[in-house]
Tab-separated table of C-alpha atoms in Angstrom:
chain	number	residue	atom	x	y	z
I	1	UNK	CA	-9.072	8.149	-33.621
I	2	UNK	CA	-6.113	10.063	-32.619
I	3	UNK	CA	-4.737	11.726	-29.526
I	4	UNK	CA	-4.821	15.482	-30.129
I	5	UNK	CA	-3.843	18.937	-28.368
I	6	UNK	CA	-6.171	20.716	-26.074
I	7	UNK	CA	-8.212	22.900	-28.217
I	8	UNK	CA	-11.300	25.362	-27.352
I	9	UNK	CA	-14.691	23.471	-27.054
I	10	UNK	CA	-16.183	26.054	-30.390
I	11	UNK	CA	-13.252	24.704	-32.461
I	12	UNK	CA	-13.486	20.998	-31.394
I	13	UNK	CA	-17.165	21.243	-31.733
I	14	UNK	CA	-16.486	22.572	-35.003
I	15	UNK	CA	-13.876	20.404	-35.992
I	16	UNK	CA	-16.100	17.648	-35.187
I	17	UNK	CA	-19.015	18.898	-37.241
I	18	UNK	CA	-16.741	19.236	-39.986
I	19	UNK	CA	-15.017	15.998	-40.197
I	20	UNK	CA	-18.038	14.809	-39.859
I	21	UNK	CA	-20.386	16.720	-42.867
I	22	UNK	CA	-17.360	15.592	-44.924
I	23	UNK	CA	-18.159	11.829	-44.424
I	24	UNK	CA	-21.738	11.514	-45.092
I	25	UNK	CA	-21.265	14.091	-48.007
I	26	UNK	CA	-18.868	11.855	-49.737
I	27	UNK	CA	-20.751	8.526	-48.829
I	28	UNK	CA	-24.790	9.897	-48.601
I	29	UNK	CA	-25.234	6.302	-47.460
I	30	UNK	CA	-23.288	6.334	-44.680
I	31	UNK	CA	-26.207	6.412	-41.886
I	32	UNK	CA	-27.621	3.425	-43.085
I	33	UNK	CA	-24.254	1.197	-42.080
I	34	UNK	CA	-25.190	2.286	-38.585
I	35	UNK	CA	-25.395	-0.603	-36.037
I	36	UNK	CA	-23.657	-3.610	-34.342
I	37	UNK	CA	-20.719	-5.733	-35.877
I	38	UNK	CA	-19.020	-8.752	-35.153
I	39	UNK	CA	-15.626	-9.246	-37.257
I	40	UNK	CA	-15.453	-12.417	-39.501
I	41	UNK	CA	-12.135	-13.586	-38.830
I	42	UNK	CA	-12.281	-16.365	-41.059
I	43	UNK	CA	-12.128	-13.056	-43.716
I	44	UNK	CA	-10.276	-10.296	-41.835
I	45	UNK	CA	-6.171	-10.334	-40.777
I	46	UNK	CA	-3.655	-9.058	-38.437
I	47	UNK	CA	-0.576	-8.462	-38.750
I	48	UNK	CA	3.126	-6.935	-38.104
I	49	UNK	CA	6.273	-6.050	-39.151
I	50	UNK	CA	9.346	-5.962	-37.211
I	51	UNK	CA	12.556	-5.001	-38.520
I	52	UNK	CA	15.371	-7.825	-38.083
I	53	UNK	CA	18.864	-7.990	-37.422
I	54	UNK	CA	19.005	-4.073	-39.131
I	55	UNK	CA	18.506	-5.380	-42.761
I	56	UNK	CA	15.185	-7.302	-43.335
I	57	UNK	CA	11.730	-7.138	-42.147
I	58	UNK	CA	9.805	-10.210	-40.825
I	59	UNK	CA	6.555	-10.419	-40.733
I	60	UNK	CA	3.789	-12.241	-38.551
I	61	UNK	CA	-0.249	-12.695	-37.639
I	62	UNK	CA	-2.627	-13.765	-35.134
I	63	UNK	CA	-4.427	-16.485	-36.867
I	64	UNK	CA	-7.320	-16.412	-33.577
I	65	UNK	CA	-8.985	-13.288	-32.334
I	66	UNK	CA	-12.606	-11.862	-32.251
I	67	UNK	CA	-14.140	-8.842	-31.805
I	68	UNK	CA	-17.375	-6.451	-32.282
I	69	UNK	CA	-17.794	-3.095	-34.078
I	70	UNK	CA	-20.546	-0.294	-33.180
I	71	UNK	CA	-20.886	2.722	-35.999
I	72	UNK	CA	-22.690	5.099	-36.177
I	73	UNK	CA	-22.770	6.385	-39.508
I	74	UNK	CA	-24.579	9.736	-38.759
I	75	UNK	CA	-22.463	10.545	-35.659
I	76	UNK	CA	-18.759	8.231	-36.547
I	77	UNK	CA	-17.414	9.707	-33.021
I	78	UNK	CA	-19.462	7.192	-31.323
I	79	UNK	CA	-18.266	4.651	-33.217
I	80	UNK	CA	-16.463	1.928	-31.044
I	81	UNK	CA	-14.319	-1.290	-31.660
I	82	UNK	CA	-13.349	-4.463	-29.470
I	83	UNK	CA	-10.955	-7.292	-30.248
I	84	UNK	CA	-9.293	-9.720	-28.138
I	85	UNK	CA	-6.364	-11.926	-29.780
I	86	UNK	CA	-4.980	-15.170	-28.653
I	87	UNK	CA	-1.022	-15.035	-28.895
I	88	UNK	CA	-0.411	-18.216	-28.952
I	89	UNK	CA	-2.138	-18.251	-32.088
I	90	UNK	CA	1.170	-16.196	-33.441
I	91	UNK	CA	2.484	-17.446	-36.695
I	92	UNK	CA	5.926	-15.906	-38.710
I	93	UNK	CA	6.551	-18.559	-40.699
I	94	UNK	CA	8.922	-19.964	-38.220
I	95	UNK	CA	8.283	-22.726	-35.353
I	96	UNK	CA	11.217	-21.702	-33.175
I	97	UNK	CA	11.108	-18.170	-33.734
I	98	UNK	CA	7.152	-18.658	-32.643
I	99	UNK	CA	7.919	-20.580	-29.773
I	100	UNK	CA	10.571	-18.188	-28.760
I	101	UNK	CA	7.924	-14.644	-29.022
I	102	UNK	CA	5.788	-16.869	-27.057
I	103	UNK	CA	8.390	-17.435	-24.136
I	104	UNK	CA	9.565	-15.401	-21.341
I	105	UNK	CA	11.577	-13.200	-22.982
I	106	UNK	CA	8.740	-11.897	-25.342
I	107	UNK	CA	4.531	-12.143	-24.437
I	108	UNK	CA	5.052	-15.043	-21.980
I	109	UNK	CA	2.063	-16.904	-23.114
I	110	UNK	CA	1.659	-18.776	-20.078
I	111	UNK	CA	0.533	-15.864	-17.750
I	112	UNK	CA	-0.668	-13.283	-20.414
I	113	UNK	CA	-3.069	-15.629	-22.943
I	114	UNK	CA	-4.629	-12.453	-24.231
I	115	UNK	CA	-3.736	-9.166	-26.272
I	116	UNK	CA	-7.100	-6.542	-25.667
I	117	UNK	CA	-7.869	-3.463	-27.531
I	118	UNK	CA	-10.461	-1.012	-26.580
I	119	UNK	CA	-11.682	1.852	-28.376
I	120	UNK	CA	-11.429	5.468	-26.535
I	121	UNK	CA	-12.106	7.830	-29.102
I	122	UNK	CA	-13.070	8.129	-32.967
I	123	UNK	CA	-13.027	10.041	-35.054
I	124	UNK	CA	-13.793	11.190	-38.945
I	125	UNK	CA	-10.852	12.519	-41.043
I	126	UNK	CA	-13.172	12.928	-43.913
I	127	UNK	CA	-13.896	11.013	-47.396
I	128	UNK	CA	-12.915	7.273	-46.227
I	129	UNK	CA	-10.449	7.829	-43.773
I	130	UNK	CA	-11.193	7.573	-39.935
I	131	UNK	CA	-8.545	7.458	-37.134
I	132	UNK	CA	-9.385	5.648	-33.629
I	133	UNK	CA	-8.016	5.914	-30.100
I	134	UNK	CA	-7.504	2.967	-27.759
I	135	UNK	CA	-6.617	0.852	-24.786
I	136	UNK	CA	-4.169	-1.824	-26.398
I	137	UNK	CA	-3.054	-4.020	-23.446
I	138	UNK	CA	-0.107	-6.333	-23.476
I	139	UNK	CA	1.677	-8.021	-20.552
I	140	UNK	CA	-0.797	-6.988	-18.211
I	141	UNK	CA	0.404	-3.205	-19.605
I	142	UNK	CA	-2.057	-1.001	-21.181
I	143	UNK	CA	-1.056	2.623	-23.375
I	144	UNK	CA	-3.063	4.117	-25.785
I	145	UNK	CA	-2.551	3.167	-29.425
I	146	UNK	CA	-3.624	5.157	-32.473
I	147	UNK	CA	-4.971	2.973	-35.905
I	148	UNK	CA	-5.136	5.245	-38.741
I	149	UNK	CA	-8.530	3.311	-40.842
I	150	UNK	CA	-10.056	3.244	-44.376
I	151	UNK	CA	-13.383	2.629	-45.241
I	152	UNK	CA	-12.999	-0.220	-47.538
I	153	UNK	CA	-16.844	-0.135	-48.522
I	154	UNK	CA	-20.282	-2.326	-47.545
I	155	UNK	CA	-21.729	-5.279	-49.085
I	156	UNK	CA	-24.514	-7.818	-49.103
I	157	UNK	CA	-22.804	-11.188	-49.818
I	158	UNK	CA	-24.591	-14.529	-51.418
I	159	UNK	CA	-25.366	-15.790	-48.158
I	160	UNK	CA	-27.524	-12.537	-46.864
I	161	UNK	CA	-24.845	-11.106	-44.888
I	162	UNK	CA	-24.155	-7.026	-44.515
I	163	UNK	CA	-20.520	-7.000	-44.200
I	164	UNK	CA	-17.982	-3.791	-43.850
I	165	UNK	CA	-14.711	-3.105	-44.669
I	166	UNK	CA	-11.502	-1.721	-43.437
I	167	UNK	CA	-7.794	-1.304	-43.440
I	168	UNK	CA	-5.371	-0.468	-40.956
I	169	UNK	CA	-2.349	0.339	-39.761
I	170	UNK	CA	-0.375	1.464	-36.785
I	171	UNK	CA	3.169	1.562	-35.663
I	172	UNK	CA	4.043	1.065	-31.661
I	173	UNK	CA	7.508	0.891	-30.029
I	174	UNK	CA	6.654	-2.384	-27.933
I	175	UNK	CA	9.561	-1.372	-25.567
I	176	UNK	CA	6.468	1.150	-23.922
I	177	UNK	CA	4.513	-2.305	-23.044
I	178	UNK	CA	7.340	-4.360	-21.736
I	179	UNK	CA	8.730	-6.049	-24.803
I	180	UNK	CA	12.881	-5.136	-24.209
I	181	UNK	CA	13.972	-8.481	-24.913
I	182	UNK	CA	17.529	-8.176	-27.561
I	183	UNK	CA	20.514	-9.346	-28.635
I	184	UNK	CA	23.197	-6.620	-29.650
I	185	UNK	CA	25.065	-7.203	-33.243
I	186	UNK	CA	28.422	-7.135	-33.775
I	187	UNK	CA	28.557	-4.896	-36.735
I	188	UNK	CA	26.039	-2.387	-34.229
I	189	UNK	CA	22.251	-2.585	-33.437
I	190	UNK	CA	19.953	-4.575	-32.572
I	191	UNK	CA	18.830	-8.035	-33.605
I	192	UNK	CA	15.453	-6.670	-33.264
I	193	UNK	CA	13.347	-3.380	-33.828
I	194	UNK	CA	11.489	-1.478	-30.939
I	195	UNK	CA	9.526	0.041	-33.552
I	196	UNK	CA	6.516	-2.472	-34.861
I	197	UNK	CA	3.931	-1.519	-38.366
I	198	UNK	CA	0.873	-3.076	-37.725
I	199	UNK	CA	-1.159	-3.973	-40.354
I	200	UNK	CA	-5.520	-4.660	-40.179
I	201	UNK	CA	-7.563	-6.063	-42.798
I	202	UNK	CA	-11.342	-6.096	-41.486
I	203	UNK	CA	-14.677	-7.463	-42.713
I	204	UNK	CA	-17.618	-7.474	-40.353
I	205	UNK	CA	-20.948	-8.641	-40.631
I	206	UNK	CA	-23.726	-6.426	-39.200
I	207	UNK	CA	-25.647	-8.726	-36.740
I	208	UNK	CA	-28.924	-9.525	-36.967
């Protein structure tokens, strides 16, 4: 869900209404998702991108993290989302670059264990796009990030489970939560980008 101008309350109201007509028209089914989720994150992912040295990208995950879901199919403004991720559970593909974002100089692992998010806001965009507002707290820092989210579908799997599915993504400049750590290149730049892509892949299983 996204952070928005001030508008009138007839044309949020509206707006809202809208959005959310849209949804349930394209997916009739919709209200019946309604309900509490906990993510399967044996099945789900998340990741980033940062840009390095100028030229390249590298790319990384959080192989631990859990979290819970509430939609509301009928009403997807009251929708809410919770995840907590471990970061020393980071993994680029690199031992020393790993140890080194886990250091001092990047989350210092030691003293901040835990990356939270915390949903403020949601909101339909209509068909199977949705767009939600939260706390995302790093360093002890929280700011409001923005994950742009489509409705990947629902699902009954072979062992009697109602699952949901989304993607995400999200770009941050990690500068805003503390993360200034760089080393300048000779040619110009930066070894590494303020700017970070997230990237979610989510599957959630309703709870009994």
């Amino acid at each position: 869900m996204g952070i928005f101008g001030r508008k009138n309350d007839t044309e949020t109201a509206t707006a809202t209404a809208t959005a959310t007509a849209d949804a349930v028209a394209v997916n009739p089914e919709l209200a019946a998702l309604t309900g509490e989720y906990t993510i399967d994150p044996s099945h789900s992912s998340l990741g980033f991108v940062a840009r390095h040295a100028m030229v390249t990208n590298v790319k990384g995950k959080f192989l631990d993290f859990s979290g819970s879901l509430h939609l509301d199919g009928t009403d997807p403004s009251r929708s809410t989302a919770s995840l907590d991720v471990t970061m020393d559970s980071i993994d680029t593909g690199s031992a020393d670059r790993d140890g080194h974002l886990k250091s001092a100089d990047f989350f210092k692992t030691d003293e901040f264990p835990t990356m939270t998010f915390r949903s403020t806001s949601a909101e339909a965009l209509g068909g199977d796009d949705y767009r939600i507002t939260g706390d995302l707290s790093i360093l002890g820092v929280t700011r409001p990030l923005t994950i742009d989210l489509e409705f990947n579908g629902s699902a009954k799997d072979p062992f009697g489970n109602e699952r949901v599915g989304f993607e995400g993504k999200a770009e941050l400049l990690r500068s805003e939560w503390g993360l200034t750590w760089n080393a300048a290149l000779e040619t110009g730049g930066v070894l590494v980008s303020d700017k970070i892509k997230l990237n979610f892949d989510i599957s959630a299983i309703k709870n009994a």
